[in-house]
Coordinates of C-alpha atoms in Angstrom, one line a residue:
X1 CA 14.2 -16.0 -11.3
X2 CA 15.2 -14.6 -14.6
X3 CA 12.4 -12.0 -14.6
X4 CA 13.6 -10.5 -11.3
X5 CA 17.1 -10.2 -12.6
X6 CA 15.9 -8.5 -15.7
X7 CA 13.7 -6.1 -13.6
X8 CA 16.6 -5.3 -11.3
X9 CA 18.8 -4.4 -14.3
X10 CA 16.1 -2.3 -15.9
X11 CA 15.2 -0.5 -12.6
X12 CA 18.8 0.1 -11.7
X13 CA 18.3 -1.7 -8.4
X14 CA 21.2 -3.8 -7.2
X15 CA 20.6 -7.6 -7.0
X16 CA 19.0 -8.7 -3.7
X17 CA 22.3 -10.4 -2.6
X18 CA 24.1 -7.0 -2.5
X19 CA 22.0 -5.5 0.3
X20 CA 19.9 -6.5 3.3
X21 CA 16.1 -6.3 3.2
X22 CA 16.2 -3.1 5.4
X23 CA 18.8 -1.4 3.2
X24 CA 17.9 1.4 1.0
X25 CA 17.3 1.9 -2.0
X26 CA 14.1 0.0 -1.8
X27 CA 11.1 -0.5 -4.0
X28 CA 7.7 1.0 -3.2
X29 CA 4.2 1.0 -4.7
X30 CA 2.6 4.5 -5.0
X31 CA -1.1 4.8 -4.8
X32 CA -3.7 7.6 -4.7
X33 CA -6.5 7.9 -2.2
X34 CA -8.7 10.9 -2.1
X35 CA -6.2 12.9 -4.1
X36 CA -3.4 12.1 -1.7
X37 CA -0.3 10.0 -2.4
X38 CA 0.6 7.0 -0.3
X39 CA 3.4 4.4 -0.5
X40 CA 3.6 0.8 0.5
X41 CA 6.8 -1.3 0.6
X42 CA 6.6 -3.5 -2.6
X43 CA 7.4 -6.6 -0.6
X44 CA 4.0 -6.4 1.0
X45 CA 2.0 -6.0 -2.3
X46 CA 0.5 -9.3 -3.4
X47 CA -1.6 -8.0 -6.3
X48 CA -3.4 -5.1 -7.9
X49 CA -6.7 -5.8 -9.5
X50 CA -9.7 -3.9 -11.1
X51 CA -12.8 -4.2 -9.0
X52 CA -15.7 -5.8 -10.7
X53 CA -18.0 -5.9 -7.7
X54 CA -17.9 -5.5 -3.9
X55 CA -20.1 -7.8 -1.9
X56 CA -21.2 -6.1 1.4
X57 CA -21.1 -8.3 4.5
X58 CA -23.5 -7.4 7.3
X59 CA -21.9 -6.5 10.7
X60 CA -18.5 -5.5 9.2
X61 CA -16.8 -2.5 10.7
X62 CA -17.0 0.8 8.8
X63 CA -13.4 0.5 7.5
X64 CA -14.3 -2.9 5.8
X65 CA -16.7 -2.2 3.0
X66 CA -17.1 -5.8 1.9
X67 CA -15.3 -8.6 0.1
X68 CA -14.3 -9.4 -3.4
X69 CA -13.7 -12.7 -5.1
X70 CA -10.2 -12.8 -6.5
X71 CA -9.9 -16.0 -8.6
X72 CA -11.7 -18.1 -5.9
X73 CA -10.2 -16.4 -2.9
X74 CA -12.4 -14.1 -0.8
X75 CA -10.5 -10.9 0.0
X76 CA -11.8 -8.4 2.6
X77 CA -11.8 -4.8 1.3
X78 CA -10.8 -1.8 3.4
X79 CA -11.6 1.8 2.6
X80 CA -9.0 3.8 4.4
X81 CA -10.5 7.2 3.6
X82 CA -12.4 7.7 6.8
X83 CA -9.4 6.7 8.9
X84 CA -7.2 9.1 7.0
X85 CA -9.7 11.9 7.2
X86 CA -10.2 11.9 3.5
X87 CA -13.6 12.6 1.8
X88 CA -15.6 9.6 0.5
X89 CA -15.4 9.2 -3.2
X90 CA -17.3 7.3 -5.8
X91 CA -16.7 3.5 -5.8
X92 CA -13.0 3.1 -6.4
X93 CA -12.0 1.2 -9.5
X94 CA -9.0 -0.7 -8.2
X95 CA -7.8 -2.6 -5.1
X96 CA -4.3 -3.4 -3.9
X97 CA -4.0 -6.6 -1.9
X98 CA -1.4 -6.2 0.9
X99 CA -0.1 -8.9 3.1
X100 CA 1.9 -9.3 6.2
X101 CA 2.6 -12.9 7.2
X102 CA -0.6 -14.9 6.7
X103 CA -2.9 -11.8 6.9
X104 CA -4.0 -9.9 3.9
X105 CA -6.6 -7.2 2.9
X106 CA -7.5 -5.4 -0.2
X107 CA -7.2 -1.6 0.0
X108 CA -9.5 0.4 -2.3
X109 CA -7.5 2.9 -4.3
X110 CA -8.4 5.6 -6.9
X111 CA -5.5 5.2 -9.2
X112 CA -3.4 2.2 -10.4
X113 CA -0.1 2.3 -8.4
X114 CA 3.3 3.2 -9.8
X115 CA 6.4 1.3 -8.8
X116 CA 9.4 3.4 -7.7
X117 CA 12.8 3.0 -6.2
X118 CA 13.4 5.3 -3.2
X119 CA 16.6 6.2 -1.2
X120 CA 17.2 6.9 2.4
X121 CA 17.2 10.6 2.0
X122 CA 13.7 10.5 0.6
X123 CA 12.3 9.3 4.0
X124 CA 11.2 11.5 6.9
X125 CA 10.2 10.1 10.3
X126 CA 6.4 10.3 10.9
X127 CA 6.8 11.1 14.6
X128 CA 8.8 14.3 13.8
X129 CA 5.9 15.6 11.8
X130 CA 3.1 14.4 14.2
X131 CA 1.7 12.1 11.5
X132 CA 1.3 9.0 13.7
X133 CA -1.3 10.6 16.0
X134 CA -3.9 11.3 13.2
X135 CA -2.9 8.4 10.9
X136 CA -1.6 5.6 13.2
X137 CA -0.6 3.2 10.4
X138 CA 1.8 5.6 8.7
X139 CA 5.4 5.0 9.6
X140 CA 6.8 8.1 7.9
X141 CA 6.7 10.6 5.1
X142 CA 8.2 10.1 1.7
X143 CA 9.4 12.9 -0.5
X144 CA 8.4 12.1 -4.1
X145 CA 9.6 14.9 -6.5
X146 CA 7.7 18.0 -5.2
X147 CA 5.0 16.0 -3.2
X148 CA 4.8 14.3 0.2
X149 CA 3.5 10.8 0.5
X150 CA 2.6 8.9 3.6
X151 CA 4.5 5.6 4.0
X152 CA 2.0 2.9 5.1
X153 CA 3.3 0.4 7.6
X154 CA 1.4 -2.8 6.6
X155 CA 1.6 -4.5 10.0
X156 CA 0.0 -1.4 11.7
X157 CA -2.6 -1.1 8.9
X158 CA -3.7 -4.8 9.3
X159 CA -3.7 -4.4 13.1
X160 CA -5.9 -1.3 12.7
X161 CA -8.4 -3.1 10.4
X162 CA -8.4 -6.1 12.7
X163 CA -8.9 -3.9 15.8
X164 CA -12.0 -2.5 14.1
X165 CA -13.4 -6.0 13.8
X166 CA -13.1 -6.8 17.5

């Protein structure tokens, strides 16, 4: 309880009681995949960890590259590069565990994410730019300084990964 209050003061974010969950400014986690920048709502991030090993599982869809053991919990790992049209890279060094309800998956990432506060005028609708057709789990675009970032919609991402399983 105390740590979140300290973090809010340091980040300049208002206390949670001063705004609704959908109000902006909001906190996001930036990550890099294949040289591109993506953002995920911080409320959906469970953990970031350094990959020690990936255990392949026979019969998994292409987007799921295997599983990792995270302190006794088996976490499925997804490589989003093929779905995003990005080139395959060396084995990523990090994974970001995202969750939505009881579902969770680890996303392989190139760089350790950065946490930022964003404002309403930083967001652009994905449909206006045609992003959702080629990248169905992106809900919009985010303007970060002089770069554009895809905003990942975690519920769509998990549905996409689960759809590949069935």
